[in-house]
Coordinates of C-alpha atoms and ligand atoms in Angstrom, one line a residue:
X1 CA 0.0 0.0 0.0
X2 CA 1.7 3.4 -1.2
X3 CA 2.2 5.8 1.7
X4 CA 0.7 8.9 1.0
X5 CA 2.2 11.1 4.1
X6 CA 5.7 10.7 5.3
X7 CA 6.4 12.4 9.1
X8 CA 10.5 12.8 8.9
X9 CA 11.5 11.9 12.8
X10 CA 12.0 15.2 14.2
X11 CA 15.7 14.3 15.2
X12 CA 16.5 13.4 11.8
X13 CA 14.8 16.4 10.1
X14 CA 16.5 18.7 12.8
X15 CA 19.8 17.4 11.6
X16 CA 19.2 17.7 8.0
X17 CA 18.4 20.9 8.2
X18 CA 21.7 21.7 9.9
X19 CA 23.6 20.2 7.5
X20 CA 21.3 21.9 4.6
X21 CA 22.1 25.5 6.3
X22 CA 25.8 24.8 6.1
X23 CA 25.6 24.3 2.3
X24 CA 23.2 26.9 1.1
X25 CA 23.2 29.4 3.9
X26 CA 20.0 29.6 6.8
X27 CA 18.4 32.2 4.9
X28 CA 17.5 29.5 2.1
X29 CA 15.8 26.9 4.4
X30 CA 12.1 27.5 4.6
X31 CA 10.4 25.5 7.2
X32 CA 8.2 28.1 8.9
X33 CA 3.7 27.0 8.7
X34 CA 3.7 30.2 6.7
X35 CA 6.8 28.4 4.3
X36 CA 4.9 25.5 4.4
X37 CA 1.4 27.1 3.4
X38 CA 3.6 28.5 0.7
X39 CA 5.0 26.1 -0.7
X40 CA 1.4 23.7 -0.6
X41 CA -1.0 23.1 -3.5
X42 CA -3.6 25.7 -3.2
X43 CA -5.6 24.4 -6.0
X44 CA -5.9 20.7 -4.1
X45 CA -9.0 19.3 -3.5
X46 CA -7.5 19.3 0.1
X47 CA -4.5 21.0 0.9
X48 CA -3.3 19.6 3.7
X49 CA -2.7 16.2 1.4
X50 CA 0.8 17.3 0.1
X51 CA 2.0 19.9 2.9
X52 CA 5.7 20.0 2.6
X53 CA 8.3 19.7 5.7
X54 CA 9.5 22.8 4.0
X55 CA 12.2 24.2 1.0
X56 CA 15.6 24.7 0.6
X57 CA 16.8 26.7 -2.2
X58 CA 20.3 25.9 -3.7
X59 CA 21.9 27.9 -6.5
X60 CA 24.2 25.5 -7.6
X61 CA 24.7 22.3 -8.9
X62 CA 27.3 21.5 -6.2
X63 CA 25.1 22.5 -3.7
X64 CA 22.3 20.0 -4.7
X65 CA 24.6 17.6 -5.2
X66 CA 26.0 18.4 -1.3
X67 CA 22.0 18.1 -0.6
X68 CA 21.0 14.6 -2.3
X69 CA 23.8 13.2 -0.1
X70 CA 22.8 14.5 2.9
X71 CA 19.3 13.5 2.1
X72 CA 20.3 10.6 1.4
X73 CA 22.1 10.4 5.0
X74 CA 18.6 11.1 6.8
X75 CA 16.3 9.6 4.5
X76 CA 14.6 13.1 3.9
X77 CA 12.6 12.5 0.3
X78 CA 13.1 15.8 -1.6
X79 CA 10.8 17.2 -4.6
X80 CA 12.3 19.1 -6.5
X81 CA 10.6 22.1 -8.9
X82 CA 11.8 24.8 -11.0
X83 CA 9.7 27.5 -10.2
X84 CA 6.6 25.3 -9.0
X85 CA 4.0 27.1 -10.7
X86 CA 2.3 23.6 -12.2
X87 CA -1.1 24.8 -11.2
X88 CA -3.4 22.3 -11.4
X89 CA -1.6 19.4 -11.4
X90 CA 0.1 20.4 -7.9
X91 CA 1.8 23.5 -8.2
X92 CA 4.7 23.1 -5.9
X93 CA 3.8 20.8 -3.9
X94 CA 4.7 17.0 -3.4
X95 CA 3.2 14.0 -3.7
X96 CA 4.0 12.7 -0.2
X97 CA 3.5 15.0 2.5
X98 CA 5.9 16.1 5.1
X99 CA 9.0 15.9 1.6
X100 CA 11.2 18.7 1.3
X101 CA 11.1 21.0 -1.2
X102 CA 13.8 21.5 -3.2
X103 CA 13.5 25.2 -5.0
X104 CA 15.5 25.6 -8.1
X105 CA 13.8 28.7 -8.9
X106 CA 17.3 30.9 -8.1
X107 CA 18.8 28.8 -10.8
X108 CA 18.5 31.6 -13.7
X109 CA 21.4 31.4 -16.1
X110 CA 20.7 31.4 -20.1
X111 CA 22.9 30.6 -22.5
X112 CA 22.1 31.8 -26.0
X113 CA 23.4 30.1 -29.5
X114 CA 21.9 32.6 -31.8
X115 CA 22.9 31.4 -34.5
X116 CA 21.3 27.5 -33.8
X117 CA 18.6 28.7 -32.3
X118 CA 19.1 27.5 -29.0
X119 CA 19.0 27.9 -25.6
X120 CA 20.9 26.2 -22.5
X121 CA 18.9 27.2 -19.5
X122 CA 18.1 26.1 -15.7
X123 CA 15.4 25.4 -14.1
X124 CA 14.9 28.7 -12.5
X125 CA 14.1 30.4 -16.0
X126 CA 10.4 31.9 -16.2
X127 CA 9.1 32.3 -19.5
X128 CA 8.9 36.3 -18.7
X129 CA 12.6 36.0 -18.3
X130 CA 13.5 33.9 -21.5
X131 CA 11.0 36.8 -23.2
X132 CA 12.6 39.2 -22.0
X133 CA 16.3 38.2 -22.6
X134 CA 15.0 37.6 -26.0
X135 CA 13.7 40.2 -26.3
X136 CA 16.1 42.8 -25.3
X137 CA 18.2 40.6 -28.2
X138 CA 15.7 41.6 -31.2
X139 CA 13.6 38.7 -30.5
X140 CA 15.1 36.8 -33.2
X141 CA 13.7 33.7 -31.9
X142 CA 10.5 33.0 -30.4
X143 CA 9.4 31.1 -27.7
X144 CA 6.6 29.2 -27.0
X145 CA 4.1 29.9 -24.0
X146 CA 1.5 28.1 -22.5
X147 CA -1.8 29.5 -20.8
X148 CA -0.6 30.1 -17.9
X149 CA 3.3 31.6 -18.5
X150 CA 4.4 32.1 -15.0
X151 CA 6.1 29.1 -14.5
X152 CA 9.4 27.9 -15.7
X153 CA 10.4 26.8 -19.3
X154 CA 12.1 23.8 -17.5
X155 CA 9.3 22.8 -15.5
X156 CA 6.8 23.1 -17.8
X157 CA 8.9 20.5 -20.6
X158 CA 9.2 18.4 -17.6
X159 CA 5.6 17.8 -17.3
X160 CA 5.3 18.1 -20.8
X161 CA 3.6 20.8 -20.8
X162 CA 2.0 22.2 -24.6
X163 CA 1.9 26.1 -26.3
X164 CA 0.7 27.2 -29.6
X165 CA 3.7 27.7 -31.9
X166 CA 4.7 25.1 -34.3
X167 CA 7.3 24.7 -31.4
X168 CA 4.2 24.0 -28.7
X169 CA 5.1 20.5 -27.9
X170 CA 7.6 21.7 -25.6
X171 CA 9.5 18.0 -24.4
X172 CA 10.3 17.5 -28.0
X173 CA 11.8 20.2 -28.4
X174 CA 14.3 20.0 -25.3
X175 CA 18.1 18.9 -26.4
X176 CA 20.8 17.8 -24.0
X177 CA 20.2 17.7 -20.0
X178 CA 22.1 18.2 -17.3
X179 CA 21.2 15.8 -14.5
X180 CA 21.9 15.4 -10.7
X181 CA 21.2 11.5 -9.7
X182 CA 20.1 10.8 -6.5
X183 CA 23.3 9.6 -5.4
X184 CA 25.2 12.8 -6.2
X185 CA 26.6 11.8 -9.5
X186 CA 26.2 15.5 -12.0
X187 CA 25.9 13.3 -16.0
X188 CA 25.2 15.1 -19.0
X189 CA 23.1 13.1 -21.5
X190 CA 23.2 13.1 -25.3
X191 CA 26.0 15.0 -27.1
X192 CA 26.8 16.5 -23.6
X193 CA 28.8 13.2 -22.1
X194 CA 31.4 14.1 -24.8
X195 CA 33.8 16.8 -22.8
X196 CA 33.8 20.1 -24.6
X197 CA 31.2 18.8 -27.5
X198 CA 29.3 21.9 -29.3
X199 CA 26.6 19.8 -30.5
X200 CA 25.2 19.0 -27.0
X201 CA 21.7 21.5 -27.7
X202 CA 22.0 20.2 -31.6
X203 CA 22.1 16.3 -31.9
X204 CA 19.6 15.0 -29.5
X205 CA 20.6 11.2 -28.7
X206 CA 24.5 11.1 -28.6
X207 CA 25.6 6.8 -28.8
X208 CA 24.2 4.6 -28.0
X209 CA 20.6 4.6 -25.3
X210 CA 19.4 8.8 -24.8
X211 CA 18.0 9.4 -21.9
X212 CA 16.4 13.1 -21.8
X213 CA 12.9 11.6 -21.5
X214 CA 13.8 9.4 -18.8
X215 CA 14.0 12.4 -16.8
X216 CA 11.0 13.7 -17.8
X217 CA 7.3 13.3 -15.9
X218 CA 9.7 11.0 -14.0
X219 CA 11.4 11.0 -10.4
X220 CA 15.2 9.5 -11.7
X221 CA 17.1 12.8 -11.4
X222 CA 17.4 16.7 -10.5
X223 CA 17.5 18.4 -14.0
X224 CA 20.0 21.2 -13.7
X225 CA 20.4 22.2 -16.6
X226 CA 18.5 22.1 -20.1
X227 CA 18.9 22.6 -24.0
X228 CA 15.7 24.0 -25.7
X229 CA 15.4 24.8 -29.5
X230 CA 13.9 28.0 -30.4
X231 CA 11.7 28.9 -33.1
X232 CA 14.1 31.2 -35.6
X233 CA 11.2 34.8 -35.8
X234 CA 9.2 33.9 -39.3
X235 CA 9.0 36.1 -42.0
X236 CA 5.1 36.3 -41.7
X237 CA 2.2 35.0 -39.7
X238 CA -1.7 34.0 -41.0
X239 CA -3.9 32.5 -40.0
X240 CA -7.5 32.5 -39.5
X241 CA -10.6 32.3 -35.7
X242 CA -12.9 30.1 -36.6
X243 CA -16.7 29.4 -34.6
X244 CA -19.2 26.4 -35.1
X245 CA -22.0 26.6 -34.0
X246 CA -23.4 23.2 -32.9
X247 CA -22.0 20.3 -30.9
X248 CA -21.6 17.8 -33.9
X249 CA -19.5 20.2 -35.8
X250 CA -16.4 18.9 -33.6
X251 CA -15.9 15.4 -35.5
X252 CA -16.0 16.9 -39.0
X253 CA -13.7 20.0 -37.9
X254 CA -11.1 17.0 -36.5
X255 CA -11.4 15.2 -39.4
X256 CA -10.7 17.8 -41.8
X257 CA -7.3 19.4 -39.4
X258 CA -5.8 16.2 -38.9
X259 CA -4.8 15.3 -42.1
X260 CA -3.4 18.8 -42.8
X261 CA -1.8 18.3 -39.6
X262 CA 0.2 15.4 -40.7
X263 CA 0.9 16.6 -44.2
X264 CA 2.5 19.6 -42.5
X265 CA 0.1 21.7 -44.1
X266 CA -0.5 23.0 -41.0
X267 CA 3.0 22.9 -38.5
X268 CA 1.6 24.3 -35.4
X269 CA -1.2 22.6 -33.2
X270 CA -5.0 23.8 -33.1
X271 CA -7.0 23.4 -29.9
X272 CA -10.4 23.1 -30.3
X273 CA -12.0 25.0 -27.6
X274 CA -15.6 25.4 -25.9
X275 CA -18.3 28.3 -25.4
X276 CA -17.1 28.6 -21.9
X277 CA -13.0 29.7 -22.4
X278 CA -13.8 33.4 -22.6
X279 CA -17.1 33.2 -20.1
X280 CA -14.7 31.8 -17.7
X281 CA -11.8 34.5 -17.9
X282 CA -13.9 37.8 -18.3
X283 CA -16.5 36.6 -16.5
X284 CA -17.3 35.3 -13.1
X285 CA -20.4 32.6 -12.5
X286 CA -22.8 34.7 -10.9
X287 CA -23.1 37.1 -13.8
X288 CA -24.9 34.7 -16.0
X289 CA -27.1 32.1 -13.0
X290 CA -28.2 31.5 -9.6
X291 CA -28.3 27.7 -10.2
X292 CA -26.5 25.4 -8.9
X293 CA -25.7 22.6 -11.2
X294 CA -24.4 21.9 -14.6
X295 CA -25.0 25.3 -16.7
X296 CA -28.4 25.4 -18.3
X297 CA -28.7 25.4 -22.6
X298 CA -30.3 28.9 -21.6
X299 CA -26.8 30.0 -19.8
X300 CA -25.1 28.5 -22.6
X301 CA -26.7 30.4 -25.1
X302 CA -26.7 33.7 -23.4
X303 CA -22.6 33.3 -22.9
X304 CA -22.2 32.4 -26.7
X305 CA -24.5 35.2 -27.6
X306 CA -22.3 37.6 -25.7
X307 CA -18.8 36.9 -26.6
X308 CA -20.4 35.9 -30.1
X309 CA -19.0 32.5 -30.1
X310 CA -19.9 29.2 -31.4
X311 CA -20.1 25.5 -29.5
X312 CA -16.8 25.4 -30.4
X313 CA -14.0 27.6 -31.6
X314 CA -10.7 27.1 -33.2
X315 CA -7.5 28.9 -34.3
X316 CA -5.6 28.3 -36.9
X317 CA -2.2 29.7 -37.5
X318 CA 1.0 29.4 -40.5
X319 CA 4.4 30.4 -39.7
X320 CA 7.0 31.5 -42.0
X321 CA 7.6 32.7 -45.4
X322 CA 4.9 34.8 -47.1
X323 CA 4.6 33.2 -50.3
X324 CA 4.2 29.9 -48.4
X325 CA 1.8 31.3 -45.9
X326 CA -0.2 32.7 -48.7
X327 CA -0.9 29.7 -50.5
X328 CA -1.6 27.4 -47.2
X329 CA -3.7 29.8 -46.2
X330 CA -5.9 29.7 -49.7
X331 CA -6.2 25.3 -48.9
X332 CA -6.8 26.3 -45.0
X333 CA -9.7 28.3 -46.2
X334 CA -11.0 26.2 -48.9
X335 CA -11.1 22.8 -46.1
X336 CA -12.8 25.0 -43.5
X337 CA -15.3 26.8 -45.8
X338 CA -16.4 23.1 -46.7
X339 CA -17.4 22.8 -42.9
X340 CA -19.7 26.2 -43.0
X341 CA -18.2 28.3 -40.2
X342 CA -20.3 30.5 -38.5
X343 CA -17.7 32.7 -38.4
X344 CA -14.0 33.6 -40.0
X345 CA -12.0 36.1 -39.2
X346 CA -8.8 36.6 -41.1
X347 CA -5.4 37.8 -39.5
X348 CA -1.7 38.9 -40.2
X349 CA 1.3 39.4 -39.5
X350 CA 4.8 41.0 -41.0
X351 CA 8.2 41.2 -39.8
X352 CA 8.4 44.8 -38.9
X353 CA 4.5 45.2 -38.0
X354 CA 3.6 45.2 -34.1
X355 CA 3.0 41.8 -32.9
X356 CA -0.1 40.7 -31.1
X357 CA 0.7 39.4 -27.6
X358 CA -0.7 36.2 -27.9
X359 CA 0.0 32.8 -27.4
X360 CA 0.7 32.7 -31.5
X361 CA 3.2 34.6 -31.2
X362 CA 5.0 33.5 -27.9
X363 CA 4.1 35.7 -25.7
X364 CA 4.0 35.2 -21.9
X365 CA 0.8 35.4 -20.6
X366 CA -1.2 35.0 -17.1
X367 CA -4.6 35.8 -17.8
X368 CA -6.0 32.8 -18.6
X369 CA -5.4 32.3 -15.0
X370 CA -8.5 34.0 -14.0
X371 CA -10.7 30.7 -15.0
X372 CA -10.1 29.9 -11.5
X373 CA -12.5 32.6 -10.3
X374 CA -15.0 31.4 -11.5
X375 CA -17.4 30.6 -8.7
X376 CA -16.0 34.0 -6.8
X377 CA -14.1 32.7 -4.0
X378 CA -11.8 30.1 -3.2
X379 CA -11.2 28.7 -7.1
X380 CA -8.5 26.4 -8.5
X381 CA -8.9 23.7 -11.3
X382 CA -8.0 20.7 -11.9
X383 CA -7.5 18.9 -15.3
X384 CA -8.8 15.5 -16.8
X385 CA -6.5 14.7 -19.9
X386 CA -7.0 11.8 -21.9
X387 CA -5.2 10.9 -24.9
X388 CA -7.2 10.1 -28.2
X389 CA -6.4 9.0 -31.9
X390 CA -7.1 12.1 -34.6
X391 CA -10.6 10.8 -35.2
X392 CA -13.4 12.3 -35.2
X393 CA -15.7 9.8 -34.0
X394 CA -13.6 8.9 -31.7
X395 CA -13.7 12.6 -30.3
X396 CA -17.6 12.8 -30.9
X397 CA -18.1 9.8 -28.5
X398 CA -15.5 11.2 -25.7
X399 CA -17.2 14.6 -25.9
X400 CA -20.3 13.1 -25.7
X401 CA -19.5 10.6 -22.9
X402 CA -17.7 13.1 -21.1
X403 CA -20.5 16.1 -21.4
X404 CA -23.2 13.8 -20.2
X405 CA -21.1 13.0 -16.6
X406 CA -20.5 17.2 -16.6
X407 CA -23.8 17.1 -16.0
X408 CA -24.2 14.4 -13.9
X409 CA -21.9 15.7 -11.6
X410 CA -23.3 18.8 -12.2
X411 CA -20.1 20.7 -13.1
X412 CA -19.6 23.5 -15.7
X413 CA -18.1 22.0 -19.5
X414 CA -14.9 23.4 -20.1
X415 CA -13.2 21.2 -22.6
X416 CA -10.6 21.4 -25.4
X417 CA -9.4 19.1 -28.3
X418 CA -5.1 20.0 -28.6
X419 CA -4.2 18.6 -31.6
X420 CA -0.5 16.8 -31.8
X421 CA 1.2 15.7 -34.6
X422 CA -0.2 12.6 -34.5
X423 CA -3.0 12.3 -31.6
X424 CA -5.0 14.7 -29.8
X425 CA -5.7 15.6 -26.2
X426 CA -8.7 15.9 -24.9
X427 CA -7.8 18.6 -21.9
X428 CA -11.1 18.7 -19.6
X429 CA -11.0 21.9 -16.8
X430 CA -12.7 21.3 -14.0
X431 CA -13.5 24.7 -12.1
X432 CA -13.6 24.1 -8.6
X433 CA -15.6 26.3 -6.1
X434 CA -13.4 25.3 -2.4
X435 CA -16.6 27.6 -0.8
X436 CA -19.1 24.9 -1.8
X437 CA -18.2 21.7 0.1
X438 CA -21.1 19.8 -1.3
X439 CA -19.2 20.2 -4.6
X440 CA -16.0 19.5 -3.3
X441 CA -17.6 16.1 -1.9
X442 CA -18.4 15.9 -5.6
X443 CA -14.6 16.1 -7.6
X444 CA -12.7 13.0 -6.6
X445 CA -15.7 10.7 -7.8
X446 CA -16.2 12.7 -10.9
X447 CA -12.8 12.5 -12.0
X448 CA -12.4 8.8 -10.8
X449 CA -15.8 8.1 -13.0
X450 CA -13.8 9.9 -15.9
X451 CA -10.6 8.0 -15.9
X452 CA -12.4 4.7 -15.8
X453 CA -14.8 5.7 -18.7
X454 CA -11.8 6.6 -20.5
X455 CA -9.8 3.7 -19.7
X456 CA -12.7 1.3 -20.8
X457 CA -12.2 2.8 -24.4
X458 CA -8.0 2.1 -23.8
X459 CA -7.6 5.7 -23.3
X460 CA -5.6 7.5 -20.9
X461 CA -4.1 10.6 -19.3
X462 CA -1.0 12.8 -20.6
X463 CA -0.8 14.1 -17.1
X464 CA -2.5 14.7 -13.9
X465 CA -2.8 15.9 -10.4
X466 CA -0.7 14.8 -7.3
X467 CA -3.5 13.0 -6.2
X468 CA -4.4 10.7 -9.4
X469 CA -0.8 9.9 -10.1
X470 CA -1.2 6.0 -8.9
X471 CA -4.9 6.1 -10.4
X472 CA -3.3 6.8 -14.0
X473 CA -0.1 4.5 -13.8
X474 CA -2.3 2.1 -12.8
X475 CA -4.6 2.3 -16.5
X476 CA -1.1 1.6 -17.9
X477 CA -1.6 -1.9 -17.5
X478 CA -0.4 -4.0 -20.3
X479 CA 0.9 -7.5 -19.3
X480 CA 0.2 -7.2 -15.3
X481 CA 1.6 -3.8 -15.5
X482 CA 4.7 -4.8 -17.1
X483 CA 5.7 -0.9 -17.7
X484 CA 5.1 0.2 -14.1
X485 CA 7.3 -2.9 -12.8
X486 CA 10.0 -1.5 -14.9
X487 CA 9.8 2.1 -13.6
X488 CA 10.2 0.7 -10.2
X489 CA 13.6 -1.1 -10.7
X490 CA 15.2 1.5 -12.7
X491 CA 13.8 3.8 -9.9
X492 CA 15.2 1.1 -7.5
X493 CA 18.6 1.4 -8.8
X494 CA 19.3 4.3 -9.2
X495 CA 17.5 6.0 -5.7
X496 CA 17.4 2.9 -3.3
X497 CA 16.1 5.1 -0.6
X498 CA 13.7 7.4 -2.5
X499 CA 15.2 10.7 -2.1
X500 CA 14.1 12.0 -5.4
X501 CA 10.5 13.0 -5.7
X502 CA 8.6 9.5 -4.6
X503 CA 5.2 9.1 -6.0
X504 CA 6.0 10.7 -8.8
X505 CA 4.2 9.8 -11.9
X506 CA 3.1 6.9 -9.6
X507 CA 6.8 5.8 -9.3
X508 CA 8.3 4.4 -6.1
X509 CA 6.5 6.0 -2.7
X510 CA 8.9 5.7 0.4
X511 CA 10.7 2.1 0.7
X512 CA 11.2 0.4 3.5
X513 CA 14.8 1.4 3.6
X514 CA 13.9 5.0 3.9
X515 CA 11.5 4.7 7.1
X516 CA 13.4 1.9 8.5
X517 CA 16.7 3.5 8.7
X518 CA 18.3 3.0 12.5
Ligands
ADP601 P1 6.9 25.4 -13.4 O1 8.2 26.0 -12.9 O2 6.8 25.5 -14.9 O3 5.8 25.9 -12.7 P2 7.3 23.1 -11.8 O4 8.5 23.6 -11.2 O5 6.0 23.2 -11.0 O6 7.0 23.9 -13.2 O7 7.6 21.7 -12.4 C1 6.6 20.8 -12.8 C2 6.9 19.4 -12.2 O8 8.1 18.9 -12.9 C3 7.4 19.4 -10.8 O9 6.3 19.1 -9.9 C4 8.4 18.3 -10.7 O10 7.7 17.1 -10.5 C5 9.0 18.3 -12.1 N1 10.3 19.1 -12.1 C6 10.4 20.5 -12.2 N2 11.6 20.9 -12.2 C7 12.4 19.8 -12.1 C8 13.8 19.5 -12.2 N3 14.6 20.6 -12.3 N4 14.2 18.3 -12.1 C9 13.4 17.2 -12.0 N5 12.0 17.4 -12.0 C10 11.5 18.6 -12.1

């Protein structure tokens, strides 16, 4: 049975800590409630789940490699985060309560190859501070942001996070690591383990096995440093908004992207969006209804009326030279036309022209934040993410089975289709309201519900909450979970007493050598 709290013996946390002030300084150990409220996951259906010991916040690699050991020593499990803004799926806190957190957020070098088109970076970098740098360069290259830009660029890979550029799936776009095992040893993976090599951010795998997505979604190492590829500024940017107005219009409109998609037609990826994205940012709950419950057809048509959208909504956006742009543009038009829109707006873009701040173009945002106001109050989300071939059918019947337990549950619809290259996400919001404990009561059965509805059609999640973690890994279940059995050795080799983030990804909780230690 995986633990799920961990209380450090006070003697052996006392002495850890001693030993962590020598290396990075008392005034980077933060163990006080208020740290500890800090550094917790405010957007938890309960809190007080994944309450850290506290943080400590190294600034270099030696120092973390000082602080495995001596975590090692006393058996403290340590989580580490780059700037621990993962909202949603735990923000900064850990799996196992009573871990330490360890903050990589001072961590802020860049190092810029201008001419590759890449970046070396560590794990304190926010998107605002890659922008900026970037920025105060000529923004030559661009980055790509996802909704919520506060985090880091690091982090967000890590947990494969997505944006909206052709460069939006962030994880493939990462190139070379640097990693601190949990038993102190710093490697460099890919082109990096050759001394002095300057293809380390340009040849992703090195010889023989490469290993940059082992350390990713996973709990194997301390990333300390990371290669990224930029997107090199494009000559010109088109594209077109696009509303449809009824449910049904979702399978056709994923039927008709995808195979642009994979022709390359199209090199960014669409999300498919619902009425309620703009209701839920500009908008707070009690403008539109008094009702409790899944939001009315009445509601819903009032909130599309109002920000004049459709049941669903989609942008569409080419990247690069003009002439190409221009004819793209003419076949993007002609496929969607064929699907009768209820609306098309046209845009572009120059180099030269002012840019829009936009997730198109890169730019760090926050405001999509607001969603979790909603209900007034105390808000937060929480997503349900489940992976799904480019089909429309196959979407029709996930949106349909999904919609119908929205209102079972009687939650508000906030859904999206993110296209990939080859699948598509299904990214559900779930708004929570932690005022209303009746609804509360309500979230961990509705998203249990979800997971096993998906996982009877063999579908499951990208990513997920603290909390679901061992609910997930345990839908990856191919030969008597074959998969999971494997994470566990590697894990068990490489961090025999679980220092490095346990639980993670459903990986290795505290092993009996941890709490047994004399
Ligand atoms: P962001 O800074 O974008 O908000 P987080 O710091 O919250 O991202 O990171 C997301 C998750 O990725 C963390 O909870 C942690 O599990 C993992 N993670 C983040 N940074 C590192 C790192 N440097 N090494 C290993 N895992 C990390």
């Amino acid at each position: 049975m995986p633990l799920s709290s961990y209380s450090i013996p006070p003697e052996r946390l006392a002495a850890a800590r001693r030993s962590f002030a020598a290396i990075v300084g008392a005034q980077n150990l933060f163990f006080d409630a208020e740290d500890q409220d800090s550094y917790s996951d405010a957007f938890a259906v309960d809190d007080s789940r994944h309450r850290p010991a506290g943080a400590i916040a190294p600034d270099t690699v030696e120092q973390i490699q000082a602080i495995v050991r001596v975590a090692a020593e006393h058996r403290i499990p340590l989580w580490p985060i780059s700037r621990g803004k993962n909202l949603g799926y735990g923000g900064s806190a850990p799996v196992l309560e009573g871990s330490v957190i360890l903050d990589l957020s001072r961590m802020k070098k860049i190092e810029y190859d201008e001419e590759n088109g890449t970046v070396l970076l560590e794990p304190g970098v926010g998107f605002y501070d890659l922008y900026d740098f970037l920025k105060a360069r000529g923004l030559k290259h661009w980055l790509s942001t996802p909704g919520n830009s506060w985090g880091s660029v690091i982090g967000n890979a890590l947990d494969r996070g997505v944006g909206y550029t052709p460069y939006g799936e962030h994880t493939t776009k990462l190139c070379g690591m640097e990693v601190v095992l949990a038993d102190g040893t710093l490697v460099r993976t890919g082109m990096g383990a050759l001394t002095g090599s300057p293809t380390w951010q340009l040849y992703r795998f090195g010889f023989g096995p490469a290993w940059d997505q082992m350390f990713v979604q996973s709990n194997l190492g301390i990333v300390t440093k990371a290669g990224l590829w930029l997107m090199p500024e494009p000559e010109s940017l088109m594209g077109m908004d696009l509303e449809f107005d009824r449910p049904e219009d979702l399978g056709p409109l994923i039927d008709a992207i995808a195979p642009l998609r994979r022709e390359g037609v199209l090199q960014q990826s669409p999300t498919i969006g619902n009425w309620l994205r703009a209701a839920a940012i500009l908008t707070t709950r009690a403008e539109w209804t008094d009702q409790k419950g899944a939001l009315s057809d009445t509601v819903i048509a009032a909130i599309r009326k109002k920000f004049q959208m459709g049941w669903w909504g989609v942008s569409l956006r080419l990247y690069g030279r003009e002439t190409i742009n221009r004819e793209a543009y003419a076949i993007l038009e002609s496929e969607m036309n064929k699907l009768k829109p209820l609306s098309m707006k046209r845009t572009s873009w120059k180099r030269g022209e002012p840019l829009e701040m936009t997730g198109w173009t890169g730019t760090p945002l926050t405001f999509p934040m607001q969603n979790a106001n909603w209900h007034g109050g105390l808000g937060g989300h929480i997503g349900f993410s489940p992976v799904l071939p480019q089909s429309g059918s196959a979407a029709m019947e996930q949106f349909r089975r999904t919609y119908q337990r929205y209102q079972e549950f009687g939650m508000d619809y906030q859904a999206s289709f993110a296209f990939g290259e080859r699948h598509l996400i299904n990214v559900n919001a779930i708004l929570l309201d932690k005022d209303d404990p009746d609804m509360m009561r309500r979230v961990d059965p509705f998203i249990r519900t979800l997971v096993a509805d998906a996982k009877a059609h063999g579908y499951g999640e990208y990513r997920t909450h603290l909390d679901y973690m061992d609910l997930v890994a345990s839908t990856y279940d191919f030969n008597g979970g074959a998969l999971g059995k494997l994470n566990a050795k590697v894990k068990a080799a490489l961090d025999p007493f679980g220092i490095i983030a346990p639980g993670k990804s459903g990986i290795g909780t505290v092993s009996s050598k941890t709490k047994d230690r004399a």
